[in-house]
XYZ file of C-alpha atoms in Angstrom:
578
model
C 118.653 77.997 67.704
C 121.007 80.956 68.869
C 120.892 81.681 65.087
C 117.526 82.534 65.126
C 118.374 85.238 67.460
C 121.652 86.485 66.527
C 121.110 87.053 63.045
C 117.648 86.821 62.551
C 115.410 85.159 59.960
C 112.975 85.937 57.354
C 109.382 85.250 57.072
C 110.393 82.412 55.006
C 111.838 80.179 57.537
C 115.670 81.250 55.986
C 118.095 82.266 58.768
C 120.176 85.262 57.502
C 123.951 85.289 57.255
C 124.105 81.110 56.193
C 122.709 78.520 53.955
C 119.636 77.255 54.680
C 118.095 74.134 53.677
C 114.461 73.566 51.640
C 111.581 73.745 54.231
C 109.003 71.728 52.448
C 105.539 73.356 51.406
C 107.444 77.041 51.462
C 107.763 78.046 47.896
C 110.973 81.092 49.001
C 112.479 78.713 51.610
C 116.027 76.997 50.652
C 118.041 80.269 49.825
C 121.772 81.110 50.250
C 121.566 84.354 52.315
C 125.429 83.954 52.641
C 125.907 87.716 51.888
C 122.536 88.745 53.170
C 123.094 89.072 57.190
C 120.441 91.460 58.016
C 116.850 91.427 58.978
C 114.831 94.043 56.834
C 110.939 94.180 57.686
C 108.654 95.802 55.249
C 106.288 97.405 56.982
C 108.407 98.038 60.505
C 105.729 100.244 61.659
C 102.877 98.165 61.910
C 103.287 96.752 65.143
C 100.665 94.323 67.125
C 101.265 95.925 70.823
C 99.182 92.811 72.650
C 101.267 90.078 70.915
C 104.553 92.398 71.583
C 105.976 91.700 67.725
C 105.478 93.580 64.179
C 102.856 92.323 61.772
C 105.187 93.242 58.955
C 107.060 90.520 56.356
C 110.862 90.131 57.008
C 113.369 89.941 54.402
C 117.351 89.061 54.710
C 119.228 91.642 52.867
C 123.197 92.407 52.295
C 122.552 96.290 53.623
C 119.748 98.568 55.410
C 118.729 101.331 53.939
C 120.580 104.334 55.013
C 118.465 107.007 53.365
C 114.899 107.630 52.575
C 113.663 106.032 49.502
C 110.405 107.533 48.595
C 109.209 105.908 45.176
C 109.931 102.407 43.861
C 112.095 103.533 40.957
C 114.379 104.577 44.398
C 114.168 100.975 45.461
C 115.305 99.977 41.723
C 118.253 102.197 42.394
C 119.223 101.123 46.053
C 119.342 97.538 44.826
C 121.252 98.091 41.622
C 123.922 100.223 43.679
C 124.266 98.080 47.043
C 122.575 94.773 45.839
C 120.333 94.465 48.854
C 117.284 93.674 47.375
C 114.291 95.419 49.567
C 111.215 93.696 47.776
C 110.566 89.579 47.704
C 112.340 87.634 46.959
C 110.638 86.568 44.012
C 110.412 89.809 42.482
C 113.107 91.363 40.471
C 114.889 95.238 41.035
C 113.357 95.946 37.513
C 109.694 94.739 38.197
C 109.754 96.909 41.351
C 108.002 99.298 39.659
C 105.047 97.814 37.508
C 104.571 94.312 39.540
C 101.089 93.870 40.246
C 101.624 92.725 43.807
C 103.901 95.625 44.617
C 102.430 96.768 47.756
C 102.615 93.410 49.493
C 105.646 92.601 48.306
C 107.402 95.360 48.859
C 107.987 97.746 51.553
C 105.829 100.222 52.884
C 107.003 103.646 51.566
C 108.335 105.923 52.303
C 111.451 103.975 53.056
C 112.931 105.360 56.468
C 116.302 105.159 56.863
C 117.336 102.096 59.465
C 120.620 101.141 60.760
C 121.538 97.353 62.227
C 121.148 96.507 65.704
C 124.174 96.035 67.331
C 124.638 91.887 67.485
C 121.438 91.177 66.869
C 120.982 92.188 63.042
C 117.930 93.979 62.711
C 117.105 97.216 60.585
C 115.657 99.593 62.621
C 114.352 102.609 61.690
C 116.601 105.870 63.395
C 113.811 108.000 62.944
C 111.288 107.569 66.255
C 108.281 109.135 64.315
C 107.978 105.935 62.441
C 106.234 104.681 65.203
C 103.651 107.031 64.945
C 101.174 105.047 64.267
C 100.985 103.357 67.540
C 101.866 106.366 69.819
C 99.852 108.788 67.629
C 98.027 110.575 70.479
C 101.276 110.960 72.560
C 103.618 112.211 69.582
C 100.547 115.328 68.654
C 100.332 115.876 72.258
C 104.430 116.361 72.430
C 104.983 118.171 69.213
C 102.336 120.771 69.705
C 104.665 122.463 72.171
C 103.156 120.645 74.981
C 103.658 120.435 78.590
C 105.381 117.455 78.247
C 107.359 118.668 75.764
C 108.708 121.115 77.732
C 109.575 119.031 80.730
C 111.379 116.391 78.771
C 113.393 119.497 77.432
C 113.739 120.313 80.817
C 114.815 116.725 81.763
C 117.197 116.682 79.084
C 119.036 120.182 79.998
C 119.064 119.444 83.808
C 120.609 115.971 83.534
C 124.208 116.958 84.812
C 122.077 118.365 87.994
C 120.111 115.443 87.694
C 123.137 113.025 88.570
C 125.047 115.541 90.787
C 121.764 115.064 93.462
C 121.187 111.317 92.432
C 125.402 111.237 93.903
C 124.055 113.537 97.163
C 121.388 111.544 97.793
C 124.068 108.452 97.983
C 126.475 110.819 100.066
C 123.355 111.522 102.648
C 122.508 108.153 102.984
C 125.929 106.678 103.811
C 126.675 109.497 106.233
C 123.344 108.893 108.052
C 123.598 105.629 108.612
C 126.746 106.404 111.089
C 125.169 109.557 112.555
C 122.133 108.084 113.032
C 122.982 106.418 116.639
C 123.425 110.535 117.660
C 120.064 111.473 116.623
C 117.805 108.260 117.272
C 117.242 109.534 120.554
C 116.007 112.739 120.015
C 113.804 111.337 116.895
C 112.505 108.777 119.640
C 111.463 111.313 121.635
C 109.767 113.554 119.423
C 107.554 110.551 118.110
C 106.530 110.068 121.814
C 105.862 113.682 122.518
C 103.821 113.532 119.688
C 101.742 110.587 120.205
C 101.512 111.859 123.647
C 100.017 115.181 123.307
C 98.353 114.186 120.163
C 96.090 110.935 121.592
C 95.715 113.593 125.051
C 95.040 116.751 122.775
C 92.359 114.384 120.380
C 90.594 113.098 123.023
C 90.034 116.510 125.285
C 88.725 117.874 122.099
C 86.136 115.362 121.320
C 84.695 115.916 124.957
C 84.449 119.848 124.456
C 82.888 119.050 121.347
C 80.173 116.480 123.070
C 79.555 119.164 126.202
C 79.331 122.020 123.065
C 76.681 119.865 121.669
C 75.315 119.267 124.681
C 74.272 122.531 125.336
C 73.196 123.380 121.918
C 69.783 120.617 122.064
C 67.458 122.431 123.534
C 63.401 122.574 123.037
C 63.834 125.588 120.257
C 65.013 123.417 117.578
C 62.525 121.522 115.327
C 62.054 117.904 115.659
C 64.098 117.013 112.724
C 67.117 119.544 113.798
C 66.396 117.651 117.272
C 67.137 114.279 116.206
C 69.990 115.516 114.355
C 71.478 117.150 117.058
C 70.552 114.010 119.628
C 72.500 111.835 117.017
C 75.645 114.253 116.445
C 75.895 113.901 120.499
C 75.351 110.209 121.065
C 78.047 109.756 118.075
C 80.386 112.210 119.975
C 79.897 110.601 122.968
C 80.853 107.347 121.811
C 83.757 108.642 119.964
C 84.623 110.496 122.810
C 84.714 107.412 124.994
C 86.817 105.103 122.348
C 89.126 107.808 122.143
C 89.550 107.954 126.381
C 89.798 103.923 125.943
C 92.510 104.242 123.161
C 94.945 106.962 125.367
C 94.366 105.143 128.241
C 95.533 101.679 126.625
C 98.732 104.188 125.036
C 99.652 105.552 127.747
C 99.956 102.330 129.820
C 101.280 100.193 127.151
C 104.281 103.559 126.604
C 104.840 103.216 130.495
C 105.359 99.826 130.855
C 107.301 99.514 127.225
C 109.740 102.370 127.709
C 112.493 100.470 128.731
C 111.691 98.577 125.971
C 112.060 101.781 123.760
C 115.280 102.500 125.966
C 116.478 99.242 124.027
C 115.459 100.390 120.758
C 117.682 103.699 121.224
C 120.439 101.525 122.553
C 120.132 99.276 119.623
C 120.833 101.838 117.075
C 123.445 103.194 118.848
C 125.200 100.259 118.515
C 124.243 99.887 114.894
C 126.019 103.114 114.073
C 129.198 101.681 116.084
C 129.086 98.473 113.961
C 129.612 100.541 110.576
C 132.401 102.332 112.026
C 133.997 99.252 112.930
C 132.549 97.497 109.641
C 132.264 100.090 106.948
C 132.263 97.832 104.003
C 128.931 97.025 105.481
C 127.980 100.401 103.600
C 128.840 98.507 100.124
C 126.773 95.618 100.783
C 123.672 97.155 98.094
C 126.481 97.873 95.725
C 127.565 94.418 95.194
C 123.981 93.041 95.646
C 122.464 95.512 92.844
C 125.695 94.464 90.520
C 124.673 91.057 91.267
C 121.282 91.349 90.472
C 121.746 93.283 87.440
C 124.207 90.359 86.238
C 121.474 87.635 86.641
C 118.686 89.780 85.586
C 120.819 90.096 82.178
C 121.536 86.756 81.913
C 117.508 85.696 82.469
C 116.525 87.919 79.671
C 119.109 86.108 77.264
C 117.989 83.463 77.679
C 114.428 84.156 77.683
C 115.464 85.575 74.219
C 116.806 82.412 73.459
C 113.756 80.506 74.400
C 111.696 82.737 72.205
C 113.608 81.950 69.199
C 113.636 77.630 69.871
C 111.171 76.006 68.394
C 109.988 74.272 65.323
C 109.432 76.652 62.060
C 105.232 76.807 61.421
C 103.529 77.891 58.252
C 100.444 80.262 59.161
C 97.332 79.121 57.205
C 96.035 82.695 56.716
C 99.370 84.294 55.331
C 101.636 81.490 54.163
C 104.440 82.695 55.849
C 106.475 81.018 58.309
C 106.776 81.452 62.310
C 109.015 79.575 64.705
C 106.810 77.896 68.157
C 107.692 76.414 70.527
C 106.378 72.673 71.009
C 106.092 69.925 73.090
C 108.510 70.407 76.619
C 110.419 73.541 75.352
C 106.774 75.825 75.675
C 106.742 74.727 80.126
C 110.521 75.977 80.136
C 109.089 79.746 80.345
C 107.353 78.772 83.374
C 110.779 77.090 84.582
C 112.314 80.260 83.812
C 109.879 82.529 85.412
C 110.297 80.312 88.567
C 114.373 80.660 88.141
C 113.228 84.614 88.221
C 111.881 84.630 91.376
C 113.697 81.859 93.718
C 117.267 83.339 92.145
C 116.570 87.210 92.967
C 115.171 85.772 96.326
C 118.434 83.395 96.790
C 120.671 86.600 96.273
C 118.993 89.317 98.304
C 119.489 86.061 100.998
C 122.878 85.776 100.678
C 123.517 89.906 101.094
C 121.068 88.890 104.428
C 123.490 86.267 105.340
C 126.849 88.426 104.722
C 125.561 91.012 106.963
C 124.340 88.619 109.606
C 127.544 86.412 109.717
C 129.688 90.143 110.056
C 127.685 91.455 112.795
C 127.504 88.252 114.842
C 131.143 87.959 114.683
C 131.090 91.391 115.833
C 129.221 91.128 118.776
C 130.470 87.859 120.236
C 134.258 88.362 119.634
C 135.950 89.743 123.057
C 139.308 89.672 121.709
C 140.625 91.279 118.281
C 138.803 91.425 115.379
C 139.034 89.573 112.520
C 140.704 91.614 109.861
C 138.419 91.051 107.079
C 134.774 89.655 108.829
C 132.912 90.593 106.014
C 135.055 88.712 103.567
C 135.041 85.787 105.954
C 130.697 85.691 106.342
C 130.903 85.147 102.503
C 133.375 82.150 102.897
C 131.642 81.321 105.621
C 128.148 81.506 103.280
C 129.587 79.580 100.522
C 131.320 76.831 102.804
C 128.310 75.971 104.706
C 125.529 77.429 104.320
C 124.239 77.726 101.058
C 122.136 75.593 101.353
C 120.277 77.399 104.297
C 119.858 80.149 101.735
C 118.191 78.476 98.826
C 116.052 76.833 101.439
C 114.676 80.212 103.031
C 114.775 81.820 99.120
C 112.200 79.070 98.223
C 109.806 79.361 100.753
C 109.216 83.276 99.654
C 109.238 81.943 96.360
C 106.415 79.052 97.220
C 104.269 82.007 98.707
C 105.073 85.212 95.849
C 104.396 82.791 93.076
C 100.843 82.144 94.364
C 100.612 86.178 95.142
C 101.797 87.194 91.677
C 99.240 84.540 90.146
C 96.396 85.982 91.937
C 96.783 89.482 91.016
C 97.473 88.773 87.409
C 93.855 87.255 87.376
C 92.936 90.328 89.215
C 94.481 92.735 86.666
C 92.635 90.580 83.875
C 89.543 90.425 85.527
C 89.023 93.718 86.837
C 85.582 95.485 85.403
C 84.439 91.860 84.980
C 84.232 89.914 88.210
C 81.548 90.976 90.285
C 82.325 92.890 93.970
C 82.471 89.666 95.803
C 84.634 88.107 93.987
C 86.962 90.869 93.827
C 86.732 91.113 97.604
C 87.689 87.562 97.932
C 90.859 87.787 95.174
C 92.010 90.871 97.517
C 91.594 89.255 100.557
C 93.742 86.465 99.323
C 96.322 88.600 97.650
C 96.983 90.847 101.289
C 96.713 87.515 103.029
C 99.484 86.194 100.853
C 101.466 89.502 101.184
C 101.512 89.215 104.800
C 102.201 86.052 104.843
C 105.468 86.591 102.872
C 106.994 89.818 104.824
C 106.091 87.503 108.195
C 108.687 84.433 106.628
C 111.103 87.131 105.180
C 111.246 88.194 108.453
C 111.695 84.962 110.349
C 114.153 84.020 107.515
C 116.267 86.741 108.392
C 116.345 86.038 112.042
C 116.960 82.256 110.872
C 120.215 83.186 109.145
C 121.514 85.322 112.150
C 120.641 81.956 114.064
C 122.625 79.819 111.538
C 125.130 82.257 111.908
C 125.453 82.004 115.265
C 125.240 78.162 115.689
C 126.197 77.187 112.314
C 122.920 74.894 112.701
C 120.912 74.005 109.497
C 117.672 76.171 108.434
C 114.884 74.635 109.940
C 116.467 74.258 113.414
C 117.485 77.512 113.259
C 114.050 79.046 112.155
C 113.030 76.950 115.166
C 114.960 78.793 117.504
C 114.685 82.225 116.269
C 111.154 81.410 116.120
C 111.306 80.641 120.055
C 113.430 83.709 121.238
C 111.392 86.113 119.316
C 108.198 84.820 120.697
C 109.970 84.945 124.070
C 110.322 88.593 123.416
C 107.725 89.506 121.944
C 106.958 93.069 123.485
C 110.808 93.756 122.555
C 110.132 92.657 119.063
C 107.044 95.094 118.232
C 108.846 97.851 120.384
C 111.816 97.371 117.495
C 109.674 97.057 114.197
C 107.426 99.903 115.354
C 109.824 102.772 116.247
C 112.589 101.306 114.832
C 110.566 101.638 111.366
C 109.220 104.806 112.209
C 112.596 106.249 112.859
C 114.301 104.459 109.608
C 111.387 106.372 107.688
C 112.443 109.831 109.054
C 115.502 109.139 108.055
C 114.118 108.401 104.552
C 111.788 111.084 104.471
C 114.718 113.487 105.798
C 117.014 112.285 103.141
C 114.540 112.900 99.899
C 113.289 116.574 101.631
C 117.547 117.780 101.697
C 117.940 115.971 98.204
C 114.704 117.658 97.388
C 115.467 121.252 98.826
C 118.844 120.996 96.994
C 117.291 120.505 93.736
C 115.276 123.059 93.941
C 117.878 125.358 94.632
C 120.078 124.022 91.818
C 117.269 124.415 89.692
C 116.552 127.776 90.282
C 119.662 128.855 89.843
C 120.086 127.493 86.056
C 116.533 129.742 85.484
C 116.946 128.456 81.734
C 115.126 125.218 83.098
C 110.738 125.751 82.032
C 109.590 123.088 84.205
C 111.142 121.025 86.990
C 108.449 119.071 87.834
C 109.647 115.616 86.317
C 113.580 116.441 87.277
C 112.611 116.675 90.494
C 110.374 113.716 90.667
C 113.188 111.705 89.020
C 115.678 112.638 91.566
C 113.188 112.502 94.510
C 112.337 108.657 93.406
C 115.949 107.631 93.008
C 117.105 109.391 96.677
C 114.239 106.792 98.327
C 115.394 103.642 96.398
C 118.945 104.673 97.565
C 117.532 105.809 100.981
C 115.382 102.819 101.261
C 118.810 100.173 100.141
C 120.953 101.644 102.647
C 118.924 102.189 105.470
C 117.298 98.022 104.802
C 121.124 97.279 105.584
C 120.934 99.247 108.706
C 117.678 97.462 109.859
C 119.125 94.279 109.128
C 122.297 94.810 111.801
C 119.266 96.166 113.787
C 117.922 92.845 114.197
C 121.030 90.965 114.140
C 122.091 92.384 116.939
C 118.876 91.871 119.023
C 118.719 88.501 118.087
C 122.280 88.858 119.355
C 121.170 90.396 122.344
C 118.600 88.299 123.168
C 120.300 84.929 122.870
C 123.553 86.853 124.907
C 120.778 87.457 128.006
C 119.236 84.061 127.785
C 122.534 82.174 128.240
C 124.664 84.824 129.747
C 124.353 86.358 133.315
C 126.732 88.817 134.005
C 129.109 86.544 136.609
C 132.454 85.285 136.495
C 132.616 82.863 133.747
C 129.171 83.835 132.135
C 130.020 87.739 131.139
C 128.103 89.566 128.432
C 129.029 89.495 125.064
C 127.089 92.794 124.408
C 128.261 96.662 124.445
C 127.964 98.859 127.742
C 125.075 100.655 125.654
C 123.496 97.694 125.898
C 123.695 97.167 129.153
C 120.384 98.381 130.566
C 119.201 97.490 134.240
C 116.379 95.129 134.792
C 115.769 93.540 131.605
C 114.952 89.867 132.495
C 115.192 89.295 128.319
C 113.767 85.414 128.037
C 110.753 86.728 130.417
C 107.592 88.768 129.972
């Protein structure tokens, strides 16, 4: 069935390019389309957008149309000159013109001028307005010298500045990953300071606002501006007191965690010290995007592929013939959606794994390094512990499946379900979604345990599952200002990408708008942002995994030393207690 979608067949059930054998009941089945390699639709405008194909008759001809053929006397003349014949086959070049059945059987005119797909055989119109009738609204919107004209003009013209900031915003991410040990601290800090004098500062205004309103009720209002004003206080009041409740709880819980946020600092230090030590760490998204892409390519092939199996079907209403897909073949797109899913999840795994295997050999070798620890996590990965991998990819997989399902029904149902039971499909689709970043997080820690121990998945989710339960103030301490911090360094990378644009921009003044440029490159600096710095959280955790197992096992005394660094080495941090 690769035929069927390499070269294409007509609405006759005759694959194009080959001989094709009698398909009984379909009078213009049978032919010898030897010479005839191309798919040539009739009407290639007239496309059904909810069944995602064109509600046009296909022909096989020898050559598309390169120029416009307006009348039928200029179809007479393409097929006399080329002998690609453009109407039915059962209608001849010289009856183009006074057969009664003309406008069925043959194309839609004007004839645009099309050109062949590369591989695949089709004649496609080069002309985009063709498609007019479908995007109607959106081309007289555009062509009436629009706003949107003018910023894809503008998108078009700044596309060399475009790519020179897409290429900072790679630049700014790789060099803040190692700098980012320096300036942890003081970003630390700040986010203190702030929550500080911002919980303090919020809750001494709420009580001058309840002792303001305190002294406004008095006996000269009106009974209705009373009860207003008694209400506005008692609300203040309360507000004011949940507000004394929440500082007080902040406070104490900053004061007896700050050692705890002491770790944090010291953990990103040490981050920054593993990518100078490991700096083909940096290329990890490289090779896992490539990867990605690969498979991705390969799942829509053979999607394609599946779309073109199947057993050729005449249509009652039209008499023309379709290909479906019957029997087993039609629960292989399921199969392959599946495939989607667990395979993305089994590869964004193994980068997980790489990085954990490198950074555990990092921290727990004394002597010299190995020369090439990244390349030997990935021998390591493929040796042992693939297996591990697939395991952890299809648990996410056994939770997003359900997750996707549900808010596909939600997308179909929505304006039709009543509140409830959109309340209830929500409620299952966050419950779901937390569900899966929880596992994708013990999944990660379960590779840096298999890494460590070279123990199989579920005893090492077992264990990871112990020590980070055992440190379980450490743990939020880590995801909460680590994240915070990881986010600045996000937001600090798109706001310099950002600032540079806008500089480059206005110097070329010759650019109208730069709204969608600088959305473009303001989108693409977080997805880079976002890819590097999720490699910098995951030696994060590694390494307090790391940590914690070094503490729980290790003392400090002759024959029990620390594996950690000296920034690590913080006083009075009983780990495997709390």
């Amino acid at each position: 069935m690769a035929a069927l979608l390499i070269s294409g067949y007509d609405s006759y059930g005759n694959t194009c390019g080959q001989k094709n054998a009698k398909i009984p009941g379909i009078e213009l089945s049978g032919h010898d389309h030897t010479s005839r390699k191309y798919v040539f639709f009739l009407d290639p405008c007239n496309i059904d957008i909810l069944r995602r194909k064109m509600k046009s008759v296909a022909l096989c001809v020898s050559k598309c149309p390169d120029a416009e053929l307006k009348t039928y006397e200029d179809l007479t003349k393409f097929s006399t000159a080329n002998g690609s014949d453009l109407c039915s086959y059962d209608v001849q070049p010289n009856m183009y013109s006074s057969h009664p059945n003309r406008v069925t059987k043959c194309p839609t005119l004007p004839v645009h001028p099309s050109a062949s797909l590369p591989v695949f055989h089709r004649c496609i119109p080069v002309d985009i307005s063709c498609y007019a009738k479908f995007a109607e609204a959106f081309i007289t919107f555009v062509s009436d010298n629009s706003v949107v004209h003018r910023v894809i003009a503008g998108v078009m013209t700044s596309k060399d500045i475009i790519m020179g900031l897409c290429l900072l915003a790679l630049v700014l991410s790789l060099i803040l990953m190692v700098v980012i040990r320096y300036i942890s601290v003081v970003l630390v800090w700040i986010l203190t300071a702030v929550v500080v004098v911002g919980s303090i500062g919020g809750t001494g205004i709420l009580w001058w606002l309840y002792v303001d309103h305190s002294k406004s009720v008095n006996a000269s209002l009106t009974a209705l501006e009373l009860e207003v004003a008694k209400d506005n206080q008692k609300a203040l009041l309360i507000y004011a007191i949940a507000a004394t409740v929440f500082t007080v709880i902040l406070l104490l819980l900053m004061f007896f965690m700050r050692k705890r946020v002491a770790l944090t600092i010291a953990l990103f230090h040490v981050a920054g010290k593993v990518f100078t030590h490991l700096p083909l760490l940096a290329l990890q998204p490289f090779w896992t995007f490539l990867t990605l892409m690969l498979f991705w390519v390969y799942w829509i092939t053979v999607l394609l592929f599946l779309g073109s199996a199947g057993l050729s079907e005449q249509m009652n209403e039209t008499g023309l013939v379709e290909f479906k897909m019957d029997g087993p073949l039609q629960y292989m797109v399921w199969y392959h959606a599946v495939g989607l899913i667990w395979i993305s999840e089994f590869i964004l795994a193994c980068q997980q794994m790489t990085v954990a295997g490198a950074v555990v050999t990092y921290y727990f070798t004394r002597s010299e390094m190995p020369f090439t620890p990244i390349v030997s996590s990935v021998l390591r990965l493929m040796r042992y512990h693939l297996g591990t991998v697939v395991k952890g990819a299809f648990i996410i997989t056994l939770v997003e499946i359900p997750r996707l399902i549900l808010t596909y029904i939600h997308s179909q149902l929505k304006g039709k379900e009543n509140a409830c039971a959109r309340c209830m499909l929500k409620a299952c689709i966050c419950c779901l979604w937390c569900l899966e970043k929880c596992l994708t997080y013990l999944n990660m820690n379960a590779y840096t345990a298999t890494a460590i121990n070279s123990t199989n998945f579920c005893t090492s989710a077992r264990d990871a599952l112990f020590i980070l339960a055992e440190n379980a103030l450490r743990v939020a301490a880590i995801n909460s200002v680590g994240d915070f911090v990881l986010f600045l360094g996000k937001v600090l990378i798109v706001s310099c990408t950002a600032f540079a644009g806008v500089l480059a921009l206005n110097y070329q003044r010759e650019y109208t708008v730069w709204v969608l440029p600088l959305i473009i490159v303001c989108v693409f600096s977080f997805l880079v942002a976002h890819c590097f710095l999720s490699i910098f959280e995951i030696v994060v955790d590694v390494l307090f995994l790391c940590f914690a197992i070094d503490t729980k096992y290790n003392d400090g005394s002759p024959g029990r030393e620390y594996y950690m660094d000296k920034a690590l080495m913080v006083r009075d941090f009983p780990i495997h207690v709390l």
